Amino acid sequence: MQRAIALVDCNNFYVSCERLFQPKLEGKPVVVLSNNDGCVVSCSREIKELGIKIGTPWFQLRDIARQYGIVSFSSNYTLYADLSNRVMSLLSQFSPDQEVYSIDESFLDLTGIPGRHGDYGQQIRVTIRRCVGIPVCIGIAPSKTLAKLANHIAKKQTMYRGVCNFNAMVAAELDSLLSGIEVGEVWGIGRRITSRLKMMGIHTVLDLKRAPAKRIRAEFGVVTERTAAELNGECCLELEGVTSPRQQIICSRSFGSLLSSLSDLEQAVIAYVSRAAEKLRSERSVAGGIQVYIRTNPHRERDPQYRQSILMALSSPTDNTRLLCHAALTGLRQIYRTGFSYQKAGVMLTEILPASARPRSLFDDIDAQQRSASLMSTLDRINRRMGSGTMQLLGEGLRKDWAMKRGSLSQRCTTEWGELPSVQALVECRNGKRHE
DNA sequence: TCTGGGGTCCTAGGACCC
DNA sequence: TCTGGGGTCCTAGGACCC
């Protein structure tokens, strides 16, 4: 039986989330910005039509934004994560085998599901739109890589009405579609490989599909070889149903303004370690090492530049925020240099293993460990219930001059009682939808 | 003035061993 | 003068993804 893998991808996901509660923004140019309102990370169709690309620094768009009345939002991850969960949970009802690939994408295995998969795809679209309000497009194909491309076409070519099924096409039709797509659009073919492929005369997806496997292997390695095989309909990448525990947890951020004092950096590092440790405990894991790094702003070429990182081993793997902070601060003091303006710091938890597999030592202080575990779980419970950051280490500081800028943040409409939309706003939402 | 954050996998090369 | 071959493990860095 032919494999049928569907890729469901939300359209301009962050922008769609914002529009959901402000339907008057339908048809208007809207962008969502990264942390610190730095770069564009999601943009509406109207923005793409203006030639603006994802990743463009926002300050470079100030003039054009005024000219075209662009509406901008700071990123509201609480809102996006909640709406994503709703989409994913609905999608899980359409297939026994789902891989949630990212916040706005999910693979579904449709192999063996009876009926025409194109119709099934339309049914999925309508359901997501009606129940959550987010528009999605769907690509269906025998491999994940081809499903990605089918999705790309479903988004670009309106004649497919949001669902493109490669499995329903004859070979010549498919090849003609593939010959019209640049090779850089392929999942797994990034900027570097694209330019090297082009030097070899491989420009389109069809060119890569037809390239000799041995040559691709020799030039680019096993990963790209697999990608090419997937283009030929060979399914090399299986769906990964259960998410395996992470191997590293990173928390890093640029500061709202440049920092130079060690004490400011210490506050930020304590805050980042706290976030990372919270994630670690939520996965019931412990970490054996913690890496800290700091850097100046590489874009300010005239300023003296410095970047350094250090990996600290822990005497025994732990999930305790205070122990992790102690290691991180020891490291930070070793790499800190005076005379620089720092723009960013980060911490990375490594050597992660399940808490149940933590090695025991003869010298473990069982009492102290139990007290620490109970302190941490109380901390997490309070912050889950009362909101993140309700209870924190004093070392994070209270003023947080370094905290990131989020100038145009929307409400957390679906997760905070205090930020629920008013009845009137909801009526406006509904009326807005009717006009579509 | 202002340029994000969080991940994974693979490979090359060095250290070390027999 | 001529200096092997094969294996493992670790780390840093590159490339990719959203």
Tab-separated table of C-alpha atoms (C1' of nucleotides) in Angstrom:
chain	number	residue	atom	x	y	z
A	1	MET	CA	0.000	0.000	0.000
A	2	GLN	CA	1.284	3.458	-0.853
A	3	ARG	CA	2.320	5.582	2.095
A	4	ALA	CA	0.267	8.712	2.581
A	5	ILE	CA	1.813	11.271	4.890
A	6	ALA	CA	0.063	14.574	5.440
A	7	LEU	CA	1.749	17.746	6.623
A	8	VAL	CA	-0.680	20.185	8.205
A	9	ASP	CA	0.807	23.677	8.546
A	10	CYS	CA	-0.930	26.727	10.001
A	11	ASN	CA	-0.902	29.764	7.726
A	12	ASN	CA	1.208	32.649	9.102
A	13	PHE	CA	0.573	31.116	12.499
A	14	TYR	CA	1.453	33.936	14.899
A	15	VAL	CA	-0.314	36.534	12.756
A	16	SER	CA	-3.382	34.269	12.535
A	17	CYS	CA	-3.402	33.959	16.345
A	18	GLU	CA	-3.389	37.741	16.747
A	19	ARG	CA	-6.098	38.213	14.121
A	20	LEU	CA	-8.309	35.686	15.830
A	21	PHE	CA	-9.096	38.194	18.564
A	22	GLN	CA	-8.853	41.279	16.350
A	23	PRO	CA	-10.675	40.297	13.177
A	24	LYS	CA	-10.633	43.866	11.938
A	25	LEU	CA	-7.013	43.116	11.057
A	26	GLU	CA	-8.071	40.636	8.352
A	27	GLY	CA	-6.800	41.973	5.046
A	28	LYS	CA	-4.467	44.453	6.761
A	29	PRO	CA	-0.661	44.107	6.801
A	30	VAL	CA	0.348	42.561	10.148
A	31	VAL	CA	3.703	41.399	11.551
A	32	VAL	CA	4.729	39.631	14.754
A	33	LEU	CA	8.177	40.479	16.118
A	34	SER	CA	10.818	38.427	17.920
A	35	ASN	CA	11.859	39.021	21.529
A	36	ASN	CA	12.936	42.605	22.209
A	37	ASP	CA	10.837	43.531	19.189
A	38	GLY	CA	13.970	42.787	17.164
A	39	CYS	CA	13.056	41.039	13.924
A	40	VAL	CA	9.970	40.058	11.961
A	41	VAL	CA	9.169	36.399	12.712
A	42	SER	CA	5.717	36.063	11.190
A	43	CYS	CA	4.010	38.129	8.546
A	44	SER	CA	0.661	38.235	6.804
A	45	ARG	CA	0.165	37.761	3.063
A	46	GLU	CA	-0.118	41.536	2.618
A	47	ILE	CA	3.359	41.927	4.168
A	48	LYS	CA	4.872	39.261	1.916
A	49	GLU	CA	3.380	41.077	-1.069
A	50	LEU	CA	5.307	44.184	-0.011
A	51	GLY	CA	8.473	42.097	-0.432
A	52	ILE	CA	9.248	42.017	3.295
A	53	LYS	CA	11.056	38.862	4.402
A	54	ILE	CA	10.972	36.987	7.690
A	55	GLY	CA	14.045	37.903	9.736
A	56	THR	CA	14.156	41.555	8.687
A	57	PRO	CA	15.105	43.830	11.628
A	58	TRP	CA	12.054	45.848	12.636
A	59	PHE	CA	13.903	49.159	12.918
A	60	GLN	CA	14.694	48.945	9.191
A	61	LEU	CA	10.966	48.845	8.444
A	62	ARG	CA	9.874	51.873	10.475
A	63	ASP	CA	9.325	54.097	7.435
A	64	ILE	CA	7.601	51.542	5.263
A	65	ALA	CA	5.482	50.511	8.266
A	66	ARG	CA	4.195	54.052	8.661
A	67	GLN	CA	3.610	54.372	4.939
A	68	TYR	CA	1.492	51.210	4.657
A	69	GLY	CA	-0.067	51.229	8.116
A	70	ILE	CA	1.593	47.985	9.184
A	71	VAL	CA	0.311	46.688	12.525
A	72	SER	CA	3.010	45.065	14.683
A	73	PHE	CA	2.803	42.770	17.698
A	74	SER	CA	5.404	41.659	20.224
A	75	SER	CA	5.443	37.874	20.371
A	76	ASN	CA	2.893	36.458	22.805
A	77	TYR	CA	4.063	32.873	23.202
A	78	THR	CA	1.556	32.094	25.914
A	79	LEU	CA	-1.264	32.722	23.457
A	80	TYR	CA	0.403	30.914	20.537
A	81	ALA	CA	1.259	27.840	22.608
A	82	ASP	CA	-2.302	27.518	23.852
A	83	LEU	CA	-3.844	27.830	20.382
A	84	SER	CA	-1.239	25.404	19.047
A	85	ASN	CA	-2.266	22.828	21.649
A	86	ARG	CA	-5.878	23.161	20.540
A	87	VAL	CA	-4.984	22.656	16.871
A	88	MET	CA	-2.756	19.661	17.621
A	89	SER	CA	-5.282	17.974	19.819
A	90	LEU	CA	-7.978	18.310	17.132
A	91	LEU	CA	-5.592	16.941	14.508
A	92	SER	CA	-4.892	13.882	16.632
A	93	GLN	CA	-8.479	12.805	15.989
A	94	PHE	CA	-7.799	12.454	12.265
A	95	SER	CA	-5.052	9.832	12.434
A	96	PRO	CA	-3.792	7.191	14.862
A	97	ASP	CA	-0.245	8.323	14.094
A	98	GLN	CA	0.682	11.973	14.624
A	99	GLU	CA	3.996	13.750	14.940
A	100	VAL	CA	3.801	17.290	16.291
A	101	TYR	CA	6.753	18.715	14.427
A	102	SER	CA	6.704	22.342	15.584
A	103	ILE	CA	4.398	24.892	17.161
A	104	ASP	CA	2.453	25.251	13.894
A	105	GLU	CA	3.059	21.993	12.008
A	106	SER	CA	2.059	18.391	12.396
A	107	PHE	CA	2.560	15.256	10.321
A	108	LEU	CA	-0.322	12.775	10.158
A	109	ASP	CA	-0.058	9.277	8.729
A	110	LEU	CA	-3.078	8.759	6.488
A	111	THR	CA	-1.907	5.403	5.100
A	112	GLY	CA	-4.829	2.986	5.019
A	113	ILE	CA	-7.454	5.602	5.802
A	114	PRO	CA	-10.245	4.915	3.277
A	115	GLY	CA	-11.698	7.449	0.892
A	116	ARG	CA	-10.066	10.211	-1.111
A	117	HIS	CA	-7.321	11.827	0.915
A	118	GLY	CA	-7.837	15.150	-0.795
A	119	ASP	CA	-11.414	15.256	0.544
A	120	TYR	CA	-10.203	14.127	3.943
A	121	GLY	CA	-7.745	17.035	3.912
A	122	GLN	CA	-10.549	19.498	3.173
A	123	GLN	CA	-12.478	18.052	6.085
A	124	ILE	CA	-9.477	18.649	8.369
A	125	ARG	CA	-9.156	22.244	7.180
A	126	VAL	CA	-12.799	23.017	7.782
A	127	THR	CA	-12.733	21.462	11.245
A	128	ILE	CA	-9.661	23.407	12.403
A	129	ARG	CA	-11.065	26.622	10.996
A	130	ARG	CA	-14.438	26.143	12.655
A	131	CYS	CA	-13.261	24.878	16.051
A	132	VAL	CA	-10.124	26.964	16.612
A	133	GLY	CA	-10.351	29.649	13.939
A	134	ILE	CA	-6.887	29.126	12.489
A	135	PRO	CA	-6.440	28.631	8.707
A	136	VAL	CA	-4.238	25.685	7.688
A	137	CYS	CA	-2.878	24.179	4.463
A	138	ILE	CA	-2.198	20.496	3.879
A	139	GLY	CA	0.267	18.587	1.707
A	140	ILE	CA	-0.053	14.827	1.160
A	141	ALA	CA	2.676	12.601	-0.316
A	142	PRO	CA	4.526	9.291	0.142
A	143	SER	CA	7.372	10.859	2.171
A	144	LYS	CA	7.726	13.669	4.686
A	145	THR	CA	9.995	15.697	2.417
A	146	LEU	CA	7.482	15.484	-0.450
A	147	ALA	CA	4.603	16.261	1.935
A	148	LYS	CA	6.434	19.460	2.866
A	149	LEU	CA	6.678	20.411	-0.798
A	150	ALA	CA	3.039	19.529	-1.414
A	151	ASN	CA	2.190	21.843	1.463
A	152	HIS	CA	4.306	24.580	-0.107
A	153	ILE	CA	2.272	24.256	-3.296
A	154	ALA	CA	-1.032	24.159	-1.406
A	155	LYS	CA	-0.058	27.517	0.115
A	156	LYS	CA	1.140	29.150	-3.120
A	157	GLN	CA	-1.337	27.932	-5.717
A	158	THR	CA	-4.913	28.833	-4.878
A	159	MET	CA	-6.355	26.311	-7.364
A	160	TYR	CA	-5.623	23.557	-4.827
A	161	ARG	CA	-7.907	25.165	-2.239
A	162	GLY	CA	-5.393	24.550	0.551
A	163	VAL	CA	-4.883	20.816	0.017
A	164	CYS	CA	-2.339	19.379	-2.424
A	165	ASN	CA	-2.130	15.592	-2.783
A	166	PHE	CA	0.895	14.339	-4.724
A	167	ASN	CA	-0.383	10.769	-4.452
A	168	ALA	CA	-3.333	11.644	-6.680
A	169	MET	CA	-1.082	12.861	-9.512
A	170	VAL	CA	0.527	10.993	-12.412
A	171	ALA	CA	4.349	11.075	-12.556
A	172	ALA	CA	4.560	13.616	-15.356
A	173	GLU	CA	2.263	16.050	-13.585
A	174	LEU	CA	4.268	15.786	-10.367
A	175	ASP	CA	7.602	16.230	-12.140
A	176	SER	CA	6.343	19.275	-13.927
A	177	LEU	CA	5.341	20.796	-10.574
A	178	LEU	CA	8.737	19.925	-9.080
A	179	SER	CA	10.559	21.490	-11.998
A	180	GLY	CA	8.912	24.781	-11.100
A	181	ILE	CA	10.229	24.903	-7.522
A	182	GLU	CA	13.698	26.117	-6.553
A	183	VAL	CA	15.861	23.497	-4.884
A	184	GLY	CA	16.323	25.725	-1.812
A	185	GLU	CA	12.658	25.194	-0.927
A	186	VAL	CA	13.320	21.544	-0.092
A	187	TRP	CA	13.219	20.629	3.603
A	188	GLY	CA	16.836	20.013	4.631
A	189	ILE	CA	18.394	22.054	1.828
A	190	GLY	CA	19.555	25.298	3.403
A	191	ARG	CA	21.461	28.291	2.092
A	192	ARG	CA	24.914	26.716	1.979
A	193	ILE	CA	23.896	23.526	0.267
A	194	THR	CA	21.700	25.435	-2.189
A	195	SER	CA	24.589	27.520	-3.454
A	196	ARG	CA	26.835	24.459	-3.794
A	197	LEU	CA	24.081	22.558	-5.616
A	198	LYS	CA	23.637	25.448	-8.015
A	199	MET	CA	27.324	25.392	-8.848
A	200	MET	CA	26.811	21.758	-9.820
A	201	GLY	CA	23.973	22.756	-12.129
A	202	ILE	CA	21.202	21.562	-9.800
A	203	HIS	CA	18.643	24.348	-9.659
A	204	THR	CA	15.177	22.859	-9.249
A	205	VAL	CA	13.630	20.189	-7.074
A	206	LEU	CA	13.352	17.967	-10.123
A	207	ASP	CA	17.108	18.354	-10.786
A	208	LEU	CA	17.869	17.128	-7.264
A	209	LYS	CA	15.383	14.293	-7.552
A	210	ARG	CA	17.160	13.080	-10.697
A	211	ALA	CA	20.745	13.623	-9.497
A	212	PRO	CA	22.802	10.417	-9.030
A	213	ALA	CA	22.566	9.327	-5.388
A	214	LYS	CA	26.284	8.467	-5.199
A	215	ARG	CA	27.308	11.928	-6.249
A	216	ILE	CA	25.016	13.584	-3.700
A	217	ARG	CA	26.337	11.269	-0.981
A	218	ALA	CA	29.961	12.046	-1.849
A	219	GLU	CA	29.441	15.802	-2.004
A	220	PHE	CA	27.028	16.417	0.859
A	221	GLY	CA	26.861	13.365	3.104
A	222	VAL	CA	24.199	10.964	4.197
A	223	VAL	CA	21.577	13.525	5.253
A	224	THR	CA	21.269	15.129	1.829
A	225	GLU	CA	21.370	11.723	0.150
A	226	ARG	CA	18.348	10.751	2.225
A	227	THR	CA	16.577	13.975	1.258
A	228	ALA	CA	17.060	13.158	-2.419
A	229	ALA	CA	15.754	9.622	-1.874
A	230	GLU	CA	12.669	11.083	-0.197
A	231	LEU	CA	12.071	13.231	-3.274
A	232	ASN	CA	11.928	9.972	-5.221
A	233	GLY	CA	9.075	8.810	-3.051
A	234	GLU	CA	11.183	6.616	-0.779
A	235	CYS	CA	10.105	7.091	2.829
A	236	CYS	CA	13.383	7.417	4.796
A	237	LEU	CA	12.107	9.535	7.687
A	238	GLU	CA	9.473	7.887	9.835
A	239	LEU	CA	6.993	9.789	11.962
A	240	GLU	CA	8.273	10.265	15.471
A	241	GLY	CA	5.202	9.745	17.584
A	242	VAL	CA	6.437	10.036	21.129
A	243	THR	CA	8.720	12.992	21.714
A	244	SER	CA	11.947	11.671	23.167
A	245	PRO	CA	13.266	13.603	26.166
A	246	ARG	CA	15.425	16.518	25.180
A	247	GLN	CA	19.200	16.274	25.257
A	248	GLN	CA	19.716	19.909	26.106
A	249	ILE	CA	17.672	22.761	27.456
A	250	ILE	CA	18.649	26.270	26.478
A	251	CYS	CA	17.544	29.574	27.891
A	252	SER	CA	19.144	32.630	26.380
A	253	ARG	CA	17.993	36.154	25.665
A	254	SER	CA	19.228	39.482	24.457
A	255	PHE	CA	18.880	42.214	27.047
A	256	GLY	CA	16.533	45.160	26.701
A	257	SER	CA	19.651	47.370	26.917
A	258	LEU	CA	23.392	46.685	26.951
A	259	LEU	CA	24.862	45.622	30.315
A	260	SER	CA	28.377	46.039	31.618
A	261	SER	CA	28.344	45.204	35.316
A	262	LEU	CA	28.856	41.698	36.625
A	263	SER	CA	25.959	42.053	39.038
A	264	ASP	CA	23.477	42.764	36.227
A	265	LEU	CA	24.738	39.753	34.291
A	266	GLU	CA	24.405	37.641	37.441
A	267	GLN	CA	20.753	38.610	37.769
A	268	ALA	CA	20.030	37.668	34.171
A	269	VAL	CA	21.877	34.359	34.470
A	270	ILE	CA	19.970	33.474	37.633
A	271	ALA	CA	16.710	34.218	35.838
A	272	TYR	CA	17.685	32.086	32.831
A	273	VAL	CA	18.831	29.183	34.997
A	274	SER	CA	15.502	29.368	36.843
A	275	ARG	CA	13.536	29.078	33.571
A	276	ALA	CA	15.720	26.235	32.303
A	277	ALA	CA	15.517	24.335	35.592
A	278	GLU	CA	11.746	24.709	35.585
A	279	LYS	CA	11.628	23.090	32.131
A	280	LEU	CA	14.009	20.383	33.315
A	281	ARG	CA	11.777	19.470	36.271
A	282	SER	CA	8.647	19.529	34.137
A	283	GLU	CA	10.242	16.755	32.063
A	284	ARG	CA	11.259	14.889	35.232
A	285	SER	CA	14.906	15.052	34.282
A	286	VAL	CA	18.185	16.041	35.898
A	287	ALA	CA	21.236	17.703	34.327
A	288	GLY	CA	24.882	16.780	34.827
A	289	GLY	CA	26.379	19.934	33.334
A	290	ILE	CA	25.569	23.560	32.715
A	291	GLN	CA	27.117	25.855	30.152
A	292	VAL	CA	27.057	29.645	30.460
A	293	TYR	CA	27.854	32.145	27.750
A	294	ILE	CA	27.935	35.888	27.349
A	295	ARG	CA	28.583	38.065	24.354
A	296	THR	CA	28.730	41.647	23.156
A	297	ASN	CA	26.685	42.903	20.191
A	298	PRO	CA	28.376	41.618	17.010
A	299	HIS	CA	26.460	44.165	14.918
A	300	ARG	CA	28.239	47.049	16.633
A	301	GLU	CA	31.466	46.516	14.793
A	302	ARG	CA	33.218	49.548	16.242
A	303	ASP	CA	32.712	48.379	19.826
A	304	PRO	CA	35.270	46.036	21.390
A	305	GLN	CA	33.952	42.498	20.945
A	306	TYR	CA	34.044	39.636	23.398
A	307	ARG	CA	32.310	36.303	23.564
A	308	GLN	CA	33.060	33.418	25.839
A	309	SER	CA	31.421	30.324	27.196
A	310	ILE	CA	32.274	27.831	29.882
A	311	LEU	CA	30.969	24.376	30.693
A	312	MET	CA	30.614	23.545	34.391
A	313	ALA	CA	30.293	19.933	35.486
A	314	LEU	CA	28.050	19.281	38.477
A	315	SER	CA	29.293	16.956	41.163
A	316	SER	CA	26.125	14.955	40.724
A	317	PRO	CA	23.214	15.422	38.288
A	318	THR	CA	20.514	17.681	39.729
A	319	ASP	CA	17.300	19.595	39.005
A	320	ASN	CA	17.754	22.011	41.897
A	321	THR	CA	17.673	25.649	40.801
A	322	ARG	CA	19.998	26.783	43.572
A	323	LEU	CA	22.691	24.214	42.798
A	324	LEU	CA	22.459	24.948	39.082
A	325	CYS	CA	22.648	28.697	39.777
A	326	HIS	CA	25.709	28.227	41.962
A	327	ALA	CA	27.535	26.365	39.181
A	328	ALA	CA	26.424	28.876	36.545
A	329	LEU	CA	27.522	31.896	38.609
A	330	THR	CA	30.910	30.324	39.321
A	331	GLY	CA	31.342	29.918	35.580
A	332	LEU	CA	30.088	33.411	34.789
A	333	ARG	CA	32.625	34.987	37.184
A	334	GLN	CA	35.395	33.111	35.403
A	335	ILE	CA	34.525	34.316	31.922
A	336	TYR	CA	33.358	37.854	32.789
A	337	ARG	CA	35.675	40.658	31.670
A	338	THR	CA	35.257	44.339	32.525
A	339	GLY	CA	35.193	46.993	29.835
A	340	PHE	CA	32.640	45.419	27.516
A	341	SER	CA	28.976	46.137	26.797
A	342	TYR	CA	27.182	42.826	26.886
A	343	GLN	CA	24.122	42.242	24.741
A	344	LYS	CA	23.197	38.660	25.485
A	345	ALA	CA	23.702	35.819	27.927
A	346	GLY	CA	22.514	32.248	27.924
A	347	VAL	CA	22.646	28.998	29.803
A	348	MET	CA	22.444	25.459	28.477
A	349	LEU	CA	21.701	22.392	30.564
A	350	THR	CA	23.511	19.327	29.222
A	351	GLU	CA	24.039	15.659	30.089
A	352	ILE	CA	20.334	15.347	30.755
A	353	LEU	CA	18.934	12.064	32.051
A	354	PRO	CA	15.668	10.950	33.627
A	355	ALA	CA	15.516	11.785	37.349
A	356	SER	CA	14.749	8.114	38.017
A	357	ALA	CA	18.094	7.141	36.482
A	358	ARG	CA	20.146	9.557	38.598
A	359	PRO	CA	23.215	7.733	39.895
A	360	ARG	CA	23.305	7.414	43.686
A	361	SER	CA	26.409	7.949	45.739
A	362	LEU	CA	27.415	6.700	49.140
A	363	PHE	CA	27.742	10.283	50.324
A	364	ASP	CA	24.315	11.508	49.175
A	365	ASP	CA	22.545	13.456	51.883
A	366	ILE	CA	19.107	11.899	51.458
A	367	ASP	CA	17.431	14.324	53.870
A	368	ALA	CA	18.764	17.372	52.101
A	369	GLN	CA	17.751	15.956	48.727
A	370	GLN	CA	14.204	15.381	49.878
A	371	ARG	CA	13.955	18.868	51.312
A	372	SER	CA	15.269	20.324	48.067
A	373	ALA	CA	12.837	18.286	45.965
A	374	SER	CA	9.915	19.437	48.050
A	375	LEU	CA	11.042	23.075	47.888
A	376	MET	CA	11.349	22.899	44.090
A	377	SER	CA	7.966	21.251	43.600
A	378	THR	CA	6.313	23.866	45.824
A	379	LEU	CA	7.962	26.619	43.797
A	380	ASP	CA	6.760	25.077	40.535
A	381	ARG	CA	3.243	24.569	41.866
A	382	ILE	CA	2.892	28.159	42.965
A	383	ASN	CA	4.191	29.488	39.656
A	384	ARG	CA	1.924	27.208	37.650
A	385	ARG	CA	-1.093	28.257	39.645
A	386	MET	CA	-0.442	31.943	40.204
A	387	GLY	CA	1.453	32.693	37.006
A	388	SER	CA	5.058	32.305	35.964
A	389	GLY	CA	7.459	34.428	38.022
A	390	THR	CA	5.145	34.792	41.044
A	391	MET	CA	7.863	33.249	43.187
A	392	GLN	CA	11.504	33.613	42.224
A	393	LEU	CA	15.002	33.684	43.633
A	394	LEU	CA	15.847	37.123	44.990
A	395	GLY	CA	19.045	36.985	42.944
A	396	GLU	CA	17.022	37.597	39.773
A	397	GLY	CA	16.518	41.112	41.044
A	398	LEU	CA	13.308	43.057	41.328
A	399	ARG	CA	13.828	45.915	38.910
A	400	LYS	CA	15.156	43.824	36.030
A	401	ASP	CA	16.561	46.704	34.008
A	402	TRP	CA	17.916	44.071	31.637
A	403	ALA	CA	14.533	42.505	30.859
A	404	MET	CA	13.514	42.352	27.229
A	405	LYS	CA	11.366	44.955	25.552
A	406	ARG	CA	7.913	43.965	24.413
A	407	GLY	CA	6.269	47.171	23.374
A	408	SER	CA	3.104	45.905	21.690
A	409	LEU	CA	2.066	42.756	23.481
A	410	SER	CA	-1.488	41.486	23.025
A	411	GLN	CA	-3.622	39.936	25.763
A	412	ARG	CA	-3.285	36.285	26.782
A	413	CYS	CA	-6.902	35.821	25.745
A	414	THR	CA	-7.188	32.103	26.361
A	415	THR	CA	-5.116	31.416	29.472
A	416	GLU	CA	-5.436	34.339	31.934
A	417	TRP	CA	-8.684	35.161	33.709
A	418	GLY	CA	-7.674	38.797	33.938
A	419	GLU	CA	-7.100	39.057	30.203
A	420	LEU	CA	-10.199	37.372	28.831
A	421	PRO	CA	-11.776	39.380	26.015
A	422	SER	CA	-14.949	41.252	26.957
A	423	VAL	CA	-18.338	40.071	25.702
A	424	GLN	CA	-18.479	43.048	23.407
A	425	ALA	CA	-15.089	42.168	21.928
A	426	LEU	CA	-16.230	38.614	21.322
A	427	VAL	CA	-19.356	39.827	19.544
A	428	GLU	CA	-17.146	41.980	17.336
A	429	CYS	CA	-14.987	38.925	16.647
A	430	ARG	CA	-18.018	36.947	15.570
A	431	ASN	CA	-19.322	39.739	13.366
A	432	GLY	CA	-15.893	40.093	11.837
A	433	LYS	CA	-15.929	36.397	10.952
A	434	ARG	CA	-19.362	36.751	9.292
A	435	HIS	CA	-18.023	39.336	6.880
A	436	GLU	CA	-15.379	36.940	5.542
B	1	DT	C1'	19.553	53.842	18.641
B	2	DC	C1'	17.349	49.454	17.261
B	3	DT	C1'	19.485	42.805	14.314
B	4	DG	C1'	15.487	36.301	18.202
B	5	DG	C1'	15.435	31.878	20.597
B	6	DG	C1'	15.523	26.928	20.918
B	7	DG	C1'	16.562	22.755	19.079
B	8	DT	C1'	18.757	18.323	16.305
B	9	DC	C1'	22.029	15.654	13.740
B	10	DC	C1'	26.389	14.763	11.410
B	11	DT	C1'	31.337	15.078	10.557
B	12	DA	C1'	36.139	15.935	11.131
B	13	DG	C1'	39.892	15.712	13.872
B	14	DG	C1'	42.458	14.869	18.093
B	15	DA	C1'	43.622	11.856	21.974
B	16	DC	C1'	44.198	7.529	23.275
B	17	DC	C1'	44.371	2.449	23.120
B	18	DC	C1'	46.139	-2.166	21.518
C	1	DT	C1'	66.864	6.435	5.190
C	2	DC	C1'	62.909	3.753	6.222
C	3	DT	C1'	58.191	4.744	11.319
C	4	DG	C1'	51.229	0.475	10.865
C	5	DG	C1'	46.614	-0.208	11.146
C	6	DG	C1'	42.446	-0.125	13.247
C	7	DG	C1'	39.404	1.023	16.680
C	8	DT	C1'	36.762	4.109	20.289
C	9	DC	C1'	35.488	8.233	22.455
C	10	DC	C1'	35.021	13.056	22.845
C	11	DT	C1'	34.520	17.805	21.309
C	12	DA	C1'	33.922	21.668	18.335
C	13	DG	C1'	31.842	23.359	14.636
C	14	DG	C1'	28.821	23.268	10.679
C	15	DA	C1'	24.428	22.793	8.691
C	16	DC	C1'	19.834	22.501	9.089
C	17	DC	C1'	14.978	23.278	11.074
C	18	DC	C1'	10.916	26.349	12.908
